[in-house]
Each structure stands twice: as structure tokens, then as C-alpha cells.
Short mmCIF file of C-alpha atoms in Angstrom, two decimals:
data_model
loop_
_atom_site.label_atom_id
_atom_site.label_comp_id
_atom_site.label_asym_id
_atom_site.label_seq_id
_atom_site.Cartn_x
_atom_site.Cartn_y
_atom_site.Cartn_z
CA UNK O 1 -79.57 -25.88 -33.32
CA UNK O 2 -79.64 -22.47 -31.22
CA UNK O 3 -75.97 -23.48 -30.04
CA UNK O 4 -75.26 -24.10 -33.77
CA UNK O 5 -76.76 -20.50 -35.03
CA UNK O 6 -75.21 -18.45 -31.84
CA UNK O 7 -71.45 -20.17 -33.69
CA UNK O 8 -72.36 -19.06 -37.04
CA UNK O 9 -73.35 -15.62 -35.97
CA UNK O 10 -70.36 -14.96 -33.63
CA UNK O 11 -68.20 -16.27 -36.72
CA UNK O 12 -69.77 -13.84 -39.22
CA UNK O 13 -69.32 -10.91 -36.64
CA UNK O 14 -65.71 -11.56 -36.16
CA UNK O 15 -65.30 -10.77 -39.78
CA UNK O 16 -67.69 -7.66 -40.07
CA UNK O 17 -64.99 -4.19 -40.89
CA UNK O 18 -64.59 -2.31 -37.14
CA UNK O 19 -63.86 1.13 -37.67
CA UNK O 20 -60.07 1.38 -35.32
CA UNK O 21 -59.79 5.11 -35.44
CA UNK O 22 -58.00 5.93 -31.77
CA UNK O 23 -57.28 2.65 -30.95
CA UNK O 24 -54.15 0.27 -31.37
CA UNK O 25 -52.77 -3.27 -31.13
CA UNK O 26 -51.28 -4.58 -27.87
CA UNK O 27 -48.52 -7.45 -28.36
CA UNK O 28 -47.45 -7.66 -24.60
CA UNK O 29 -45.30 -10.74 -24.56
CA UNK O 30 -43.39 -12.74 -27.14
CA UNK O 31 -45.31 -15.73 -28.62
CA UNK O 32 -45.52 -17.95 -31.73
CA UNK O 33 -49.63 -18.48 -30.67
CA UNK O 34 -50.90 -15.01 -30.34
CA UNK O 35 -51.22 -12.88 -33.21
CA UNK O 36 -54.11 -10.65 -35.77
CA UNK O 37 -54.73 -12.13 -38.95
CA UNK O 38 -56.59 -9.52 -41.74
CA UNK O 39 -59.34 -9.99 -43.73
CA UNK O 40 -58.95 -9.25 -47.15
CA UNK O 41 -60.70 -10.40 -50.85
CA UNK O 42 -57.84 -9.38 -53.20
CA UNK O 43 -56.13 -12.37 -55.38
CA UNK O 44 -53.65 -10.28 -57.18
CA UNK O 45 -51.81 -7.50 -56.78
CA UNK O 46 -49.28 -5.35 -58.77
CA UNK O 47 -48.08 -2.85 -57.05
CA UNK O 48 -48.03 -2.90 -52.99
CA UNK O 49 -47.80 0.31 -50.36
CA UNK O 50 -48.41 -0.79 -46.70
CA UNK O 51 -48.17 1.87 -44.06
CA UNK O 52 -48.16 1.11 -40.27
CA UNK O 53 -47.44 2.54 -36.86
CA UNK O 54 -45.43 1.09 -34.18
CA UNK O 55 -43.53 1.21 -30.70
CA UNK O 56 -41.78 -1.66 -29.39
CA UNK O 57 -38.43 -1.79 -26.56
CA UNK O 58 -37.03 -4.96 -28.63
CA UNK O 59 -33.62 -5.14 -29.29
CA UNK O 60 -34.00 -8.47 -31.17
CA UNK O 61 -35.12 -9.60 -34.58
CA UNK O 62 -38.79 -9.12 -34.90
CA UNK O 63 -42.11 -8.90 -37.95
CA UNK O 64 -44.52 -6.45 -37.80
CA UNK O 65 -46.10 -7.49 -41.18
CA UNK O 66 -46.42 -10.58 -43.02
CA UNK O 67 -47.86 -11.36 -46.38
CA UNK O 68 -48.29 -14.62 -47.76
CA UNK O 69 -49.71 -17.03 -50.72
CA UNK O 70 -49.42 -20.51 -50.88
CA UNK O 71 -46.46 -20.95 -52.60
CA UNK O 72 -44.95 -17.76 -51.55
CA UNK O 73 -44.41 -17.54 -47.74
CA UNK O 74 -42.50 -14.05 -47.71
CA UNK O 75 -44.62 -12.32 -50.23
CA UNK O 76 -44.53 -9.23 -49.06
CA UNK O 77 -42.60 -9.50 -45.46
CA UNK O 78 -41.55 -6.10 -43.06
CA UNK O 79 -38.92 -7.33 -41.03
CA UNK O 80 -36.60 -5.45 -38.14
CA UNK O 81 -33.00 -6.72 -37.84
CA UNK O 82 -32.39 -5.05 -34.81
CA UNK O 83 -28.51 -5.22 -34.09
CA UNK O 84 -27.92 -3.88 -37.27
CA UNK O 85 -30.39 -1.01 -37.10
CA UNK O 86 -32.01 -2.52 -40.68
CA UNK O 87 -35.26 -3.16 -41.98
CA UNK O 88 -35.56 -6.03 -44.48
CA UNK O 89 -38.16 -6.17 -46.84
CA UNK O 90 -39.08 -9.35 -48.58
CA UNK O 91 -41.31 -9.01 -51.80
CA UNK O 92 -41.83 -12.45 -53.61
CA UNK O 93 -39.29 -14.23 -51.44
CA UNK O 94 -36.64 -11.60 -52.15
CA UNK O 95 -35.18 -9.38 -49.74
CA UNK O 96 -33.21 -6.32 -49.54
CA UNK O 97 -31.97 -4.41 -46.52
CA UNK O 98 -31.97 -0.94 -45.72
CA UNK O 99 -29.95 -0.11 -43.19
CA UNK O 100 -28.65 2.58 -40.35
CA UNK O 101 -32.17 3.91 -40.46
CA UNK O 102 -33.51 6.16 -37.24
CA UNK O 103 -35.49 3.46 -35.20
CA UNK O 104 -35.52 4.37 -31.50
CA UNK O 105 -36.72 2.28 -28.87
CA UNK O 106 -40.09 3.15 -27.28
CA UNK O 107 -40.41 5.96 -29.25
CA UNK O 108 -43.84 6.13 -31.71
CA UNK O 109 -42.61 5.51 -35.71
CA UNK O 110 -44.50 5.56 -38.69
CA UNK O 111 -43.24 3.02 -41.32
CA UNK O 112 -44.26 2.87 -44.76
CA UNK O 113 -43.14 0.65 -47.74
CA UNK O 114 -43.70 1.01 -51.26
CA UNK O 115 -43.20 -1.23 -54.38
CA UNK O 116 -44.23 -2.21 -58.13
CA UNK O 117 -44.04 -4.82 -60.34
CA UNK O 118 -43.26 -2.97 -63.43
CA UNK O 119 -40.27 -1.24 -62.44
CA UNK O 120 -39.44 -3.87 -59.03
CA UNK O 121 -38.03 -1.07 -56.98
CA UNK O 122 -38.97 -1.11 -53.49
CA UNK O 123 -38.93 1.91 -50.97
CA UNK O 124 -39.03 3.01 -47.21
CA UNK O 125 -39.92 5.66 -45.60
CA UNK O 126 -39.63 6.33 -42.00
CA UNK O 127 -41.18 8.57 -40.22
CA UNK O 128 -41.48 10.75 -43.21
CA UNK O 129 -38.16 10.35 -44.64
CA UNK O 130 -37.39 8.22 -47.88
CA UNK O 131 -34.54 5.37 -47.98
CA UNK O 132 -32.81 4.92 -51.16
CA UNK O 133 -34.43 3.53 -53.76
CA UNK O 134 -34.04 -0.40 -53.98
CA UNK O 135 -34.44 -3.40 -57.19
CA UNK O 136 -36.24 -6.51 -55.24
CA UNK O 137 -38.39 -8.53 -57.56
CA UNK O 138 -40.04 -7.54 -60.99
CA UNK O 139 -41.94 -8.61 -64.05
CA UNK O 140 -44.76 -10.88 -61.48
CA UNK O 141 -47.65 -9.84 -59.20
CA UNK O 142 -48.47 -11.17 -55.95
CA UNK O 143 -51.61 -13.83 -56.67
CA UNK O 144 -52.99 -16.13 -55.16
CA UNK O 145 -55.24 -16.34 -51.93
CA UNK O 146 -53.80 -14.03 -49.19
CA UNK O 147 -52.76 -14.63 -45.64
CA UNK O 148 -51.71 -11.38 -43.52
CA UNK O 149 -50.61 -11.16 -40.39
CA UNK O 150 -49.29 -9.15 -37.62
CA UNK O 151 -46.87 -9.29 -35.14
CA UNK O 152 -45.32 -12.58 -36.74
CA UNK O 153 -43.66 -13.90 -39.79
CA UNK O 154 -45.06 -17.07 -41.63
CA UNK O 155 -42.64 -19.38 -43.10
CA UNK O 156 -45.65 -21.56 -44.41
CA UNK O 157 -48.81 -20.22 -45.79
CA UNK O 158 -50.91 -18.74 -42.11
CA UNK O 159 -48.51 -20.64 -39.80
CA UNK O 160 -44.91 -21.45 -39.18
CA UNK O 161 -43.94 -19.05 -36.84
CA UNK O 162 -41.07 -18.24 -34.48
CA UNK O 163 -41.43 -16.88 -30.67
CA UNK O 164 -38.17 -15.05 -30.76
CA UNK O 165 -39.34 -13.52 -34.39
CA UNK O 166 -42.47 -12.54 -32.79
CA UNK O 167 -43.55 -8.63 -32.16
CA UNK O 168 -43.86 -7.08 -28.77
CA UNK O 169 -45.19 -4.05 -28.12
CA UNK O 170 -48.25 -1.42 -30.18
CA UNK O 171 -49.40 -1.22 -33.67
CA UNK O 172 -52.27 1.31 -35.21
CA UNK O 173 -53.41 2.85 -38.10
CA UNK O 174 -52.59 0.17 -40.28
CA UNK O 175 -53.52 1.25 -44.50
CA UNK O 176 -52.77 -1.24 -48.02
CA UNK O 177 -52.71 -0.23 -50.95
CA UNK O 178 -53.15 -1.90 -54.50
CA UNK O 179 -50.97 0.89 -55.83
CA UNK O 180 -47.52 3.17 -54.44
CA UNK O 181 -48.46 6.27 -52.86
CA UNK O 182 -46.69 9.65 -53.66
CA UNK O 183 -43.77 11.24 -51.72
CA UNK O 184 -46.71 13.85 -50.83
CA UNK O 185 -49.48 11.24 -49.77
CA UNK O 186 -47.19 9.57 -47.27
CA UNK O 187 -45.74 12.24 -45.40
CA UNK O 188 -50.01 13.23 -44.94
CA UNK O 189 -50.09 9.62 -43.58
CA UNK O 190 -47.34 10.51 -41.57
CA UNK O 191 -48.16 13.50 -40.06
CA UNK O 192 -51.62 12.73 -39.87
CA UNK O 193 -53.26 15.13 -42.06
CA UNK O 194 -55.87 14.09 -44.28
CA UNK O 195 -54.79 10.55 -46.85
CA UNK O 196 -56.62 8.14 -48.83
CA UNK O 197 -57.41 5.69 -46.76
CA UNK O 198 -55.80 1.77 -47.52
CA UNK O 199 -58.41 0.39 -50.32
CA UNK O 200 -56.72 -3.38 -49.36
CA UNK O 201 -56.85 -2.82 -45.84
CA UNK O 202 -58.37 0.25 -44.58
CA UNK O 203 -57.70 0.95 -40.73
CA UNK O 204 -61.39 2.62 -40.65
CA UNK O 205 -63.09 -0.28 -41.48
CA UNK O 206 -60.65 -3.05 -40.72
CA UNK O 207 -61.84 -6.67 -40.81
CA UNK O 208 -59.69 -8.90 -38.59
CA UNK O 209 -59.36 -11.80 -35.95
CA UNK O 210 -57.12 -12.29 -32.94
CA UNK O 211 -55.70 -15.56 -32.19
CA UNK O 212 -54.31 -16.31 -28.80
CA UNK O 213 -55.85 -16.96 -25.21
CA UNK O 214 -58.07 -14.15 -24.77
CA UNK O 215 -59.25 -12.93 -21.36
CA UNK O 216 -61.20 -9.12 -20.17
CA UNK O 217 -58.33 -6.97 -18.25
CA UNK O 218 -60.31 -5.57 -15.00
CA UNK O 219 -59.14 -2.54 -16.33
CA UNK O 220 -61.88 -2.99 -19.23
CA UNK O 221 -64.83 -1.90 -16.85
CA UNK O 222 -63.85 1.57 -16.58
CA UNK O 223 -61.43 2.13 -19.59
CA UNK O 224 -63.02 4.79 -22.14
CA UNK O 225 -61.84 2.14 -24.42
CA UNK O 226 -62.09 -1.48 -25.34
CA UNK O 227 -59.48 -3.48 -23.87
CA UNK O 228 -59.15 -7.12 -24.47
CA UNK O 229 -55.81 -8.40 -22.78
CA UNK O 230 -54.74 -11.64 -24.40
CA UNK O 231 -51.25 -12.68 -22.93
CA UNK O 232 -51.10 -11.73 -26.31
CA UNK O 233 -53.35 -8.87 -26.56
CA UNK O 234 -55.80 -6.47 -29.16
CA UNK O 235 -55.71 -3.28 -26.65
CA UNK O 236 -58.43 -1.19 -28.04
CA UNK O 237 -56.34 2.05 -26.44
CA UNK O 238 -55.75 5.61 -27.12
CA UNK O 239 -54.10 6.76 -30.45
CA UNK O 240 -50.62 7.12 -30.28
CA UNK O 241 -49.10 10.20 -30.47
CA UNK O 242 -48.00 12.10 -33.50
CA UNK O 243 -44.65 11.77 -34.65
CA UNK O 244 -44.21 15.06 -35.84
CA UNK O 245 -45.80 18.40 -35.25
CA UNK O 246 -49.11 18.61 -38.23
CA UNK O 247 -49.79 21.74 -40.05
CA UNK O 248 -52.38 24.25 -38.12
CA UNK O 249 -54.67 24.37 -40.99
CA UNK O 250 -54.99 21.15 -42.27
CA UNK O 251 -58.09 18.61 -40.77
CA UNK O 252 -57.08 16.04 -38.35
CA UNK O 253 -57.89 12.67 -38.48
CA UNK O 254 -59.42 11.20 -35.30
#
């Protein structure tokens, strides 16, 4: 019975919102095992911005973020094709590439993605600057009970997924949104100035679970920060740095 209640509890804890400010994802090897899964309520959605921050060496194919329903796999998918220097974003199982965009290796980017169901144009912005404008899917919302994951792609419904499509590398400040942020709002996001924080997932009180073989680093015992090394890891580390220079007066977020 005490074994029974100490399960339950543990269970209910790994579910409770952690508040991530100055810390990041670690994805240190390529896997199809290891990856963060995120907690989230929502059955439908309309309109879709997801904002993210990553560094990564690869020079192969690779997710960052995957969104999917049960009969939807690539519901809303962000996806790197890296010899072609393109992004390709998959809303309802459509996708559209944009391509010859500025993604350096080991270099901090900020990555944000924005579409609607009314109108069905999709957008990117990279590090503060806006792709064209793109059709991908209108006319039907996202519903349905919602798996999302990082650092892999599912091609089924919370599984299916590839080692060689797998991310390597950091993530932080990851923000969803049931609606499209402004040109304005996302270059705050981007420079770090004040935003509204993701009301789908919000990075300050971010529910989540890691999957993978999970082991402390020695490290961990006199880090400042958290550090769980999985060969597929959650590094609890320092913020990354920003990508561009912020605005003197404006309030930092920590």
C-alpha cells in the first residue's frame, strides 16, 4: 500500500507545471527512445503560434516539435531539412517548405511559427525575421486529444519515431499559443523583452515528462543548476544567450 501511494504521488508530481526560466533541454545523442512529452488540456485549436529556442551541430534531417491527434500524426510538425537549408512545416498533414533561411550551426536561434484556420496561411520567423507568407491547410481546427513532443517526430499518435529524425543538441523557452502573435509580440519573444507568455504551453509553468534512461551527471552535486543527464538528457542549465542585442530600457526576462 505505502509502495502503491509513493507511485501515485511521484506520478502526480511529474505532471505538476515547473517554472523553466534559465534553464534548457539537453538532447546529447541521437535516439528514437529518449525524448519530452508536454502536458497540455486543450482539444481544439484554431489558430496555432509555437515559439522555441534552439542550438544543434546537425547537418541532417531533424524535429524539434511535434504535434499530434489520433488521426492526424503531423498536426502541427517543425521540421529541419538540413541539406537544403529549409524548414518544413506540417499543419494537418500538409506541408510547405521555406527555404534558404539563416540557420547556422551551433549558433543560438529563435524560431517561431504562426498559423490560422480561417485564412490557412502559415508563417516563420527566424530569429526575428519573417519568411514569406505561405497557404498550408484551411477551413478545420486541430481537435482531438493532443500528443506533443520534442526532439522527435511521431508518425503514429505518441510513438513512431526515427533515430536519424531525432534532435541533438538544446532547447528553452518553449511558448503555444491558441492564437498568432503580432509581428511586434514576436520580435519581444525574440529579443527577450517582455511577451505574453504561451497560454497552451507556457515555459514558466511548463508541465512535462522525460522519457529515456535517466541517470544524475556527477556534475549535478555542485552545478548551480539541475542537471539530469539521460543518454538522452533534460539539462536543467543556464539560459542561452540572446540572439540579438535587447533594448536598454525595456525589463528583462530571467
Amino acid at each position: 500500500m505505502a509502495l502503491l501511494l509513493l507511485l501515485v504521488m511521484l506520478t502526480v508530481c511529474a505532471a505538476l507545471p515547473r517554472d523553466m526560466s534559465g534553464k534548457m533541454f539537453t538532447f546529447p545523442q541521437e535516439s528514437k527512445t529518449a525524448y519530452v512529452r508536454l502536458t497540455t488540456s486543450r482539444q481544439s485549436l484554431r489558430a496555432v503560434t509555437v515559439c522555441l529556442r534552439t542550438f544543434t551541430d546537425l547537418n541532417r534531417n531533424h524535429a524539434s516539435f511535434s504535434l499530434a491527434t489520433p488521426g492526424v500524426f503531423n498536426d502541427f510538425l517543425i521540421f529541419r531539412y538540413a541539406a537544403s537549408n529549409a524548414f518544413s512545416m506540417n499543419v494537418r498533414d500538409k506541408a510547405v517548405r521555406f527555404r534558404d533561411l539563416d540557420y547556422k550551426p551551433n549558433t543560438w536561434h529563435s524560431l517561431c511559427s504562426t498559423w490560422d484556420s480561417v485564412s490557412g496561411v502559415l508563417q516563420v520567423w527566424l530569429d526575428g525575421k519573417p519568411s514569406s507568407r505561405k497557404y498550408i491547410s484551411s477551413g478545420s481546427n486541430i481537435t482531438g486529444p493532443m500528443i506533443i513532443v520534442l526532439g522527435q517526430d511521431q508518425d503514429r499518435h505518441g510513438g513512431g519515431f526515427v533515430t536519424k529524425q531525432s534532435f541533438v543538441g538544446m532547447m528553452s523557452d518553449v511558448h503555444m499559443w491558441d492564437y498568432t502573435l503580432s509581428p511586434c509580440q514576436i520580435q519581444r519573444y525574440t529579443n527577450r523583452v517582455s511577451f505574453p507568455s504561451g497560454n497552451v504551453l507556457n515555459w514558466k509553468a511548463f508541465s512535462f515528462r522525460t522519457f529515456g534512461r535517466q541517470a544524475h551527471s556527477p556534475q549535478a552535486l555542485t552545478s548551480p543548476h539541475l542537471t539530469l543527464e539521460l543518454p538522452h538528457t533534460l539539462d536543467l542549465g543556464p539560459n542561452p544567450p540572446h540572439p540579438h542585442p535587447i533594448p536598454s530600457p525595456s525589463p528583462l526576462l530571467k
